[in-house]
Amino acid sequence: MEKLRFHEIRAAVLKGSIRQYSIKVVLPQGQLVIHYSSKKNAFKYQLENVSDTELQQKIKECLEDSTKTLEAGKANGHFSAQEHQKDFTDMVSAFQEYLKSHEVDSFIKQAFYLPVPRVQMAVGSKDAGWGYLNIYQTKKGTCPKFHEIREAGKRELLKTLWDSFSQPADDDLLEVEYYLSVLKPYKHLDFDFLVLAQSLAKAWNRRMADPLDADDLRYDFFRMEKCIDKLFSKIG
């Protein structure tokens, strides 16, 4: 993903697409599907609906370069358990700073590193504690668990802050563009466009003063188009 962005190719992991051995990445045109073979310990990929040959070649070069970097790192012992642990603790510290910037207090109550890195973080305000947020580092990536946060409203707030923290700034906009392009041919039909409404509400509520509710938008494609135009005109 970093190499794609270095080459000025906008890319974002498609929400809900992460599986044990595959992942989908949304591109300016079409999608990139990356598969991992545990038997061969190797990656393969396929492009869907990408007709631009120059874009195809750039993506191929980025993937080949990433594979070489990974193999070289493994050969030189650069990807050690200690470094994975440091990356995890650095991420947790960064998230605590992010919470602090949104007036949420936190401290690490417990930390474990076997069999997988995990921290239990107490969160709350100056007036009261909200409960505990547990963050795990699994093979599939960083996984927060919010079930020990007592109040539903506080759980939703923390989920929103986590999504905002963990998602690169423009990924949600690319997600809106993707669902808009997929669903636009059906805009005159009596459909439930919930997935577009949810993506739009998430991107809108991070940037605009007047909040949107996905449930209020889900059946009104034309209203969503107007909101998308307004959102993108604001951010330039």
PDB file of C-alpha atoms in Angstrom:
ATOM      1  CA  MET A   1       0.000   0.000   0.000  1.00  0.00           C
ATOM      2  CA  GLU A   2       2.837   2.393   0.822  1.00  0.00           C
ATOM      3  CA  LYS A   3       4.546   1.679  -2.485  1.00  0.00           C
ATOM      4  CA  LEU A   4       1.330   2.319  -4.381  1.00  0.00           C
ATOM      5  CA  ARG A   5       0.915   5.645  -2.617  1.00  0.00           C
ATOM      6  CA  PHE A   6       4.586   6.504  -3.225  1.00  0.00           C
ATOM      7  CA  HIS A   7       3.859   6.138  -6.939  1.00  0.00           C
ATOM      8  CA  GLU A   8       0.803   8.399  -6.490  1.00  0.00           C
ATOM      9  CA  ILE A   9      -1.674   5.567  -6.997  1.00  0.00           C
ATOM     10  CA  ARG A  10      -4.655   6.072  -4.682  1.00  0.00           C
ATOM     11  CA  ALA A  11      -5.474   2.795  -2.979  1.00  0.00           C
ATOM     12  CA  ALA A  12      -7.514   1.632   0.000  1.00  0.00           C
ATOM     13  CA  VAL A  13      -8.345  -1.731   1.540  1.00  0.00           C
ATOM     14  CA  LEU A  14     -12.005  -2.477   0.831  1.00  0.00           C
ATOM     15  CA  LYS A  15     -13.932  -2.588   4.088  1.00  0.00           C
ATOM     16  CA  GLY A  16     -15.108  -6.117   4.912  1.00  0.00           C
ATOM     17  CA  SER A  17     -12.864  -7.768   2.300  1.00  0.00           C
ATOM     18  CA  ILE A  18     -10.131  -9.063   4.603  1.00  0.00           C
ATOM     19  CA  ARG A  19     -10.023 -12.850   4.736  1.00  0.00           C
ATOM     20  CA  GLN A  20      -7.473 -15.243   6.191  1.00  0.00           C
ATOM     21  CA  TYR A  21      -5.547 -15.538   2.923  1.00  0.00           C
ATOM     22  CA  SER A  22      -6.811 -12.700   0.732  1.00  0.00           C
ATOM     23  CA  ILE A  23      -7.586  -9.014   0.664  1.00  0.00           C
ATOM     24  CA  LYS A  24      -9.171  -6.570  -1.803  1.00  0.00           C
ATOM     25  CA  VAL A  25      -7.767  -3.142  -2.559  1.00  0.00           C
ATOM     26  CA  VAL A  26      -9.826  -0.420  -4.249  1.00  0.00           C
ATOM     27  CA  LEU A  27      -7.967   1.489  -6.978  1.00  0.00           C
ATOM     28  CA  PRO A  28      -8.852   4.597  -8.976  1.00  0.00           C
ATOM     29  CA  GLN A  29     -10.032   2.094 -11.562  1.00  0.00           C
ATOM     30  CA  GLY A  30     -11.220  -1.381 -10.520  1.00  0.00           C
ATOM     31  CA  GLN A  31      -9.784  -3.543  -7.755  1.00  0.00           C
ATOM     32  CA  LEU A  32      -6.644  -5.438  -6.822  1.00  0.00           C
ATOM     33  CA  VAL A  33      -7.111  -8.832  -5.143  1.00  0.00           C
ATOM     34  CA  ILE A  34      -4.063 -10.211  -3.300  1.00  0.00           C
ATOM     35  CA  HIS A  35      -3.938 -13.908  -2.347  1.00  0.00           C
ATOM     36  CA  TYR A  36      -1.464 -15.676  -0.077  1.00  0.00           C
ATOM     37  CA  SER A  37      -0.606 -19.363  -0.505  1.00  0.00           C
ATOM     38  CA  SER A  38       0.427 -20.920   2.817  1.00  0.00           C
ATOM     39  CA  LYS A  39       1.741 -24.035   1.054  1.00  0.00           C
ATOM     40  CA  LYS A  40       4.031 -22.071  -1.266  1.00  0.00           C
ATOM     41  CA  ASN A  41       4.575 -19.208   1.189  1.00  0.00           C
ATOM     42  CA  ALA A  42       4.030 -16.848  -1.725  1.00  0.00           C
ATOM     43  CA  PHE A  43       1.672 -14.131  -2.936  1.00  0.00           C
ATOM     44  CA  LYS A  44      -0.241 -13.840  -6.168  1.00  0.00           C
ATOM     45  CA  TYR A  45      -2.614 -11.166  -7.368  1.00  0.00           C
ATOM     46  CA  GLN A  46      -5.260 -10.396  -9.934  1.00  0.00           C
ATOM     47  CA  LEU A  47      -6.664  -7.142 -11.254  1.00  0.00           C
ATOM     48  CA  GLU A  48     -10.383  -6.683 -11.753  1.00  0.00           C
ATOM     49  CA  ASN A  49     -11.801  -4.077 -14.162  1.00  0.00           C
ATOM     50  CA  VAL A  50      -8.453  -2.307 -14.636  1.00  0.00           C
ATOM     51  CA  SER A  51      -8.151  -1.508 -18.346  1.00  0.00           C
ATOM     52  CA  ASP A  52      -5.401   1.135 -18.122  1.00  0.00           C
ATOM     53  CA  THR A  53      -2.215  -0.692 -19.206  1.00  0.00           C
ATOM     54  CA  GLU A  54       0.059   1.898 -17.613  1.00  0.00           C
ATOM     55  CA  LEU A  55      -1.715   1.448 -14.273  1.00  0.00           C
ATOM     56  CA  GLN A  56      -1.479  -2.342 -14.649  1.00  0.00           C
ATOM     57  CA  GLN A  57       2.288  -2.107 -15.156  1.00  0.00           C
ATOM     58  CA  LYS A  58       2.818   0.250 -12.202  1.00  0.00           C
ATOM     59  CA  ILE A  59       0.865  -2.041  -9.887  1.00  0.00           C
ATOM     60  CA  LYS A  60       2.828  -5.064 -11.088  1.00  0.00           C
ATOM     61  CA  GLU A  61       6.124  -3.282 -10.385  1.00  0.00           C
ATOM     62  CA  CYS A  62       4.969  -2.215  -6.910  1.00  0.00           C
ATOM     63  CA  LEU A  63       3.945  -5.766  -6.012  1.00  0.00           C
ATOM     64  CA  GLU A  64       7.174  -7.271  -7.306  1.00  0.00           C
ATOM     65  CA  ASP A  65       9.223  -4.668  -5.430  1.00  0.00           C
ATOM     66  CA  SER A  66       7.264  -5.299  -2.210  1.00  0.00           C
ATOM     67  CA  THR A  67       7.833  -9.049  -2.504  1.00  0.00           C
ATOM     68  CA  LYS A  68      11.579  -8.529  -2.931  1.00  0.00           C
ATOM     69  CA  THR A  69      11.701  -6.223   0.091  1.00  0.00           C
ATOM     70  CA  LEU A  70       9.832  -8.744   2.235  1.00  0.00           C
ATOM     71  CA  GLU A  71      12.055 -11.653   1.167  1.00  0.00           C
ATOM     72  CA  ALA A  72      15.225  -9.626   1.775  1.00  0.00           C
ATOM     73  CA  GLY A  73      13.983  -8.625   5.209  1.00  0.00           C
ATOM     74  CA  LYS A  74      13.242 -12.222   6.159  1.00  0.00           C
ATOM     75  CA  ALA A  75      16.650 -13.376   4.890  1.00  0.00           C
ATOM     76  CA  ASN A  76      18.421 -10.747   6.996  1.00  0.00           C
ATOM     77  CA  GLY A  77      16.290 -11.382  10.071  1.00  0.00           C
ATOM     78  CA  HIS A  78      14.725  -7.921   9.975  1.00  0.00           C
ATOM     79  CA  PHE A  79      11.219  -9.116  10.767  1.00  0.00           C
ATOM     80  CA  SER A  80      11.814 -10.450  14.252  1.00  0.00           C
ATOM     81  CA  ALA A  81       9.255 -11.021  16.979  1.00  0.00           C
ATOM     82  CA  GLN A  82      10.867  -8.189  18.961  1.00  0.00           C
ATOM     83  CA  GLU A  83      10.286  -5.722  16.126  1.00  0.00           C
ATOM     84  CA  HIS A  84       6.682  -6.835  15.729  1.00  0.00           C
ATOM     85  CA  GLN A  85       6.244  -6.292  19.470  1.00  0.00           C
ATOM     86  CA  LYS A  86       7.798  -2.811  19.237  1.00  0.00           C
ATOM     87  CA  ASP A  87       5.533  -1.914  16.300  1.00  0.00           C
ATOM     88  CA  PHE A  88       2.530  -2.989  18.354  1.00  0.00           C
ATOM     89  CA  THR A  89       3.514  -1.023  21.458  1.00  0.00           C
ATOM     90  CA  ASP A  90       4.294   2.054  19.324  1.00  0.00           C
ATOM     91  CA  MET A  91       0.846   1.799  17.739  1.00  0.00           C
ATOM     92  CA  VAL A  92      -0.833   1.522  21.167  1.00  0.00           C
ATOM     93  CA  SER A  93       1.070   4.590  22.397  1.00  0.00           C
ATOM     94  CA  ALA A  94       0.056   6.535  19.287  1.00  0.00           C
ATOM     95  CA  PHE A  95      -3.580   5.576  19.854  1.00  0.00           C
ATOM     96  CA  GLN A  96      -3.391   6.760  23.453  1.00  0.00           C
ATOM     97  CA  GLU A  97      -2.137  10.133  22.205  1.00  0.00           C
ATOM     98  CA  TYR A  98      -4.988  10.208  19.703  1.00  0.00           C
ATOM     99  CA  LEU A  99      -7.510   9.499  22.465  1.00  0.00           C
ATOM    100  CA  LYS A 100      -5.951  12.268  24.569  1.00  0.00           C
ATOM    101  CA  SER A 101      -6.366  14.728  21.680  1.00  0.00           C
ATOM    102  CA  HIS A 102     -10.106  13.892  21.793  1.00  0.00           C
ATOM    103  CA  GLU A 103     -10.269  14.364  25.588  1.00  0.00           C
ATOM    104  CA  VAL A 104     -10.387  10.651  26.399  1.00  0.00           C
ATOM    105  CA  ASP A 105      -8.064   9.510  29.206  1.00  0.00           C
ATOM    106  CA  SER A 106      -6.387   6.092  29.127  1.00  0.00           C
ATOM    107  CA  PHE A 107      -3.740   3.974  30.809  1.00  0.00           C
ATOM    108  CA  ILE A 108      -2.429   0.458  30.233  1.00  0.00           C
ATOM    109  CA  LYS A 109      -3.690  -1.865  32.952  1.00  0.00           C
ATOM    110  CA  GLN A 110      -2.139  -5.081  31.616  1.00  0.00           C
ATOM    111  CA  ALA A 111       0.118  -6.046  28.723  1.00  0.00           C
ATOM    112  CA  PHE A 112       0.843  -9.548  27.408  1.00  0.00           C
ATOM    113  CA  TYR A 113       3.008 -10.658  24.491  1.00  0.00           C
ATOM    114  CA  LEU A 114       2.425 -14.414  24.347  1.00  0.00           C
ATOM    115  CA  PRO A 115       0.871 -16.166  22.516  1.00  0.00           C
ATOM    116  CA  VAL A 116      -0.114 -12.895  20.785  1.00  0.00           C
ATOM    117  CA  PRO A 117       0.557  -9.276  21.797  1.00  0.00           C
ATOM    118  CA  ARG A 118      -2.383  -7.857  23.758  1.00  0.00           C
ATOM    119  CA  VAL A 119      -3.018  -4.875  25.995  1.00  0.00           C
ATOM    120  CA  GLN A 120      -5.902  -4.058  28.281  1.00  0.00           C
ATOM    121  CA  MET A 121      -6.410  -0.312  28.340  1.00  0.00           C
ATOM    122  CA  ALA A 122      -8.570   1.494  30.894  1.00  0.00           C
ATOM    123  CA  VAL A 123     -10.384   4.423  29.264  1.00  0.00           C
ATOM    124  CA  GLY A 124     -12.644   7.185  30.483  1.00  0.00           C
ATOM    125  CA  SER A 125     -13.014  10.866  31.216  1.00  0.00           C
ATOM    126  CA  LYS A 126     -11.739  12.900  34.144  1.00  0.00           C
ATOM    127  CA  ASP A 127     -15.037  12.287  35.909  1.00  0.00           C
ATOM    128  CA  ALA A 128     -15.484   8.527  35.481  1.00  0.00           C
ATOM    129  CA  GLY A 129     -14.053   5.362  34.011  1.00  0.00           C
ATOM    130  CA  TRP A 130     -15.823   3.765  31.055  1.00  0.00           C
ATOM    131  CA  GLY A 131     -14.337   0.275  31.257  1.00  0.00           C
ATOM    132  CA  TYR A 132     -11.595  -1.549  29.390  1.00  0.00           C
ATOM    133  CA  LEU A 133     -10.545  -1.614  25.751  1.00  0.00           C
ATOM    134  CA  ASN A 134      -8.588  -4.723  24.710  1.00  0.00           C
ATOM    135  CA  ILE A 135      -6.307  -4.547  21.657  1.00  0.00           C
ATOM    136  CA  TYR A 136      -4.838  -7.690  20.076  1.00  0.00           C
ATOM    137  CA  GLN A 137      -2.198  -8.106  17.370  1.00  0.00           C
ATOM    138  CA  THR A 138      -3.307 -11.184  15.402  1.00  0.00           C
ATOM    139  CA  LYS A 139      -2.152 -12.698  12.115  1.00  0.00           C
ATOM    140  CA  LYS A 140      -4.990 -10.800  10.418  1.00  0.00           C
ATOM    141  CA  GLY A 141      -3.879  -7.473  11.883  1.00  0.00           C
ATOM    142  CA  THR A 142      -4.676  -5.262  14.856  1.00  0.00           C
ATOM    143  CA  CYS A 143      -7.990  -6.220  16.448  1.00  0.00           C
ATOM    144  CA  PRO A 144      -9.679  -4.003  19.088  1.00  0.00           C
ATOM    145  CA  LYS A 145     -12.403  -5.417  21.340  1.00  0.00           C
ATOM    146  CA  PHE A 146     -14.904  -3.033  22.917  1.00  0.00           C
ATOM    147  CA  HIS A 147     -17.172  -5.435  24.856  1.00  0.00           C
ATOM    148  CA  GLU A 148     -15.816  -4.345  28.265  1.00  0.00           C
ATOM    149  CA  ILE A 149     -16.947  -0.753  27.706  1.00  0.00           C
ATOM    150  CA  ARG A 150     -20.148  -0.525  29.733  1.00  0.00           C
ATOM    151  CA  GLU A 151     -22.187   2.189  27.975  1.00  0.00           C
ATOM    152  CA  ALA A 152     -23.274   1.692  24.360  1.00  0.00           C
ATOM    153  CA  GLY A 153     -22.673   5.369  23.556  1.00  0.00           C
ATOM    154  CA  LYS A 154     -19.106   5.219  24.837  1.00  0.00           C
ATOM    155  CA  ARG A 155     -18.485   2.009  22.865  1.00  0.00           C
ATOM    156  CA  GLU A 156     -19.654   3.689  19.656  1.00  0.00           C
ATOM    157  CA  LEU A 157     -17.496   6.739  20.360  1.00  0.00           C
ATOM    158  CA  LEU A 158     -14.404   4.591  20.856  1.00  0.00           C
ATOM    159  CA  LYS A 159     -15.156   2.569  17.704  1.00  0.00           C
ATOM    160  CA  THR A 160     -15.450   5.799  15.740  1.00  0.00           C
ATOM    161  CA  LEU A 161     -12.166   7.089  17.154  1.00  0.00           C
ATOM    162  CA  TRP A 162     -10.439   3.797  16.389  1.00  0.00           C
ATOM    163  CA  ASP A 163     -11.707   3.817  12.790  1.00  0.00           C
ATOM    164  CA  SER A 164     -10.540   7.399  12.376  1.00  0.00           C
ATOM    165  CA  PHE A 165      -7.129   6.604  13.906  1.00  0.00           C
ATOM    166  CA  SER A 166      -6.484   3.377  12.006  1.00  0.00           C
ATOM    167  CA  GLN A 167      -7.719   4.477   8.588  1.00  0.00           C
ATOM    168  CA  PRO A 168      -5.486   6.686   6.418  1.00  0.00           C
ATOM    169  CA  ALA A 169      -7.061  10.073   5.861  1.00  0.00           C
ATOM    170  CA  ASP A 170      -8.425   9.610   2.348  1.00  0.00           C
ATOM    171  CA  ASP A 171      -9.299   5.907   2.386  1.00  0.00           C
ATOM    172  CA  ASP A 172     -12.903   6.590   3.362  1.00  0.00           C
ATOM    173  CA  LEU A 173     -13.298   8.987   0.428  1.00  0.00           C
ATOM    174  CA  LEU A 174     -12.011   6.358  -1.969  1.00  0.00           C
ATOM    175  CA  GLU A 175     -14.495   3.911  -0.466  1.00  0.00           C
ATOM    176  CA  VAL A 176     -17.333   6.378  -1.144  1.00  0.00           C
ATOM    177  CA  GLU A 177     -16.163   6.787  -4.748  1.00  0.00           C
ATOM    178  CA  TYR A 178     -16.022   3.022  -5.198  1.00  0.00           C
ATOM    179  CA  TYR A 179     -19.544   2.298  -3.931  1.00  0.00           C
ATOM    180  CA  LEU A 180     -20.896   5.285  -5.849  1.00  0.00           C
ATOM    181  CA  SER A 181     -19.489   3.929  -9.122  1.00  0.00           C
ATOM    182  CA  VAL A 182     -20.762   0.399  -8.443  1.00  0.00           C
ATOM    183  CA  LEU A 183     -24.305   1.442  -7.456  1.00  0.00           C
ATOM    184  CA  LYS A 184     -24.848   4.401  -9.798  1.00  0.00           C
ATOM    185  CA  PRO A 185     -26.320   2.271 -12.637  1.00  0.00           C
ATOM    186  CA  TYR A 186     -29.122   1.261 -10.242  1.00  0.00           C
ATOM    187  CA  LYS A 187     -29.912   4.709  -8.836  1.00  0.00           C
ATOM    188  CA  HIS A 188     -33.348   4.877 -10.513  1.00  0.00           C
ATOM    189  CA  LEU A 189     -34.421   1.592  -8.914  1.00  0.00           C
ATOM    190  CA  ASP A 190     -36.093   1.079  -5.563  1.00  0.00           C
ATOM    191  CA  PHE A 191     -32.977  -0.262  -3.835  1.00  0.00           C
ATOM    192  CA  ASP A 192     -31.546  -0.156  -0.351  1.00  0.00           C
ATOM    193  CA  PHE A 193     -28.180   1.602  -0.844  1.00  0.00           C
ATOM    194  CA  LEU A 194     -27.077   1.059   2.763  1.00  0.00           C
ATOM    195  CA  VAL A 195     -23.413   0.305   2.032  1.00  0.00           C
ATOM    196  CA  LEU A 196     -23.020   3.631   0.187  1.00  0.00           C
ATOM    197  CA  ALA A 197     -24.974   5.477   2.887  1.00  0.00           C
ATOM    198  CA  GLN A 198     -22.727   4.069   5.627  1.00  0.00           C
ATOM    199  CA  SER A 199     -19.533   4.963   3.752  1.00  0.00           C
ATOM    200  CA  LEU A 200     -20.814   8.458   3.016  1.00  0.00           C
ATOM    201  CA  ALA A 201     -21.944   9.084   6.605  1.00  0.00           C
ATOM    202  CA  LYS A 202     -18.553   7.980   7.943  1.00  0.00           C
ATOM    203  CA  ALA A 203     -16.606  10.248   5.564  1.00  0.00           C
ATOM    204  CA  TRP A 204     -19.043  13.151   5.992  1.00  0.00           C
ATOM    205  CA  ASN A 205     -19.152  13.039   9.803  1.00  0.00           C
ATOM    206  CA  ARG A 206     -15.350  13.190  10.000  1.00  0.00           C
ATOM    207  CA  ARG A 207     -15.267  16.448   8.040  1.00  0.00           C
ATOM    208  CA  MET A 208     -18.587  18.301   8.173  1.00  0.00           C
ATOM    209  CA  ALA A 209     -20.322  20.097  11.038  1.00  0.00           C
ATOM    210  CA  ASP A 210     -23.869  18.817  10.397  1.00  0.00           C
ATOM    211  CA  PRO A 211     -23.924  15.024  10.889  1.00  0.00           C
ATOM    212  CA  LEU A 212     -25.559  12.549   8.506  1.00  0.00           C
ATOM    213  CA  ASP A 213     -27.450   9.391   9.510  1.00  0.00           C
ATOM    214  CA  ALA A 214     -26.960   6.429   7.164  1.00  0.00           C
ATOM    215  CA  ASP A 215     -30.459   5.106   7.888  1.00  0.00           C
ATOM    216  CA  ASP A 216     -31.983   8.409   6.728  1.00  0.00           C
ATOM    217  CA  LEU A 217     -30.033   8.262   3.449  1.00  0.00           C
ATOM    218  CA  ARG A 218     -30.086   4.600   2.477  1.00  0.00           C
ATOM    219  CA  TYR A 219     -33.109   4.739   0.124  1.00  0.00           C
ATOM    220  CA  ASP A 220     -32.435   8.171  -1.412  1.00  0.00           C
ATOM    221  CA  PHE A 221     -29.626   7.853  -3.948  1.00  0.00           C
ATOM    222  CA  PHE A 222     -30.150  11.338  -5.389  1.00  0.00           C
ATOM    223  CA  ARG A 223     -29.806  12.965  -1.965  1.00  0.00           C
ATOM    224  CA  MET A 224     -26.593  11.004  -1.421  1.00  0.00           C
ATOM    225  CA  GLU A 225     -25.237  12.248  -4.752  1.00  0.00           C
ATOM    226  CA  LYS A 226     -25.852  15.845  -3.659  1.00  0.00           C
ATOM    227  CA  CYS A 227     -24.133  15.196  -0.327  1.00  0.00           C
ATOM    228  CA  ILE A 228     -21.162  13.600  -2.081  1.00  0.00           C
ATOM    229  CA  ASP A 229     -20.814  16.598  -4.411  1.00  0.00           C
ATOM    230  CA  LYS A 230     -20.939  18.948  -1.407  1.00  0.00           C
ATOM    231  CA  LEU A 231     -18.394  16.876   0.533  1.00  0.00           C
ATOM    232  CA  PHE A 232     -15.887  16.658  -2.315  1.00  0.00           C
ATOM    233  CA  SER A 233     -16.267  20.336  -3.217  1.00  0.00           C
ATOM    234  CA  LYS A 234     -15.475  21.262   0.404  1.00  0.00           C
ATOM    235  CA  ILE A 235     -12.272  19.214   0.555  1.00  0.00           C
ATOM    236  CA  GLY A 236     -11.192  20.313  -2.911  1.00  0.00           C
TER     237      GLY A 236
END
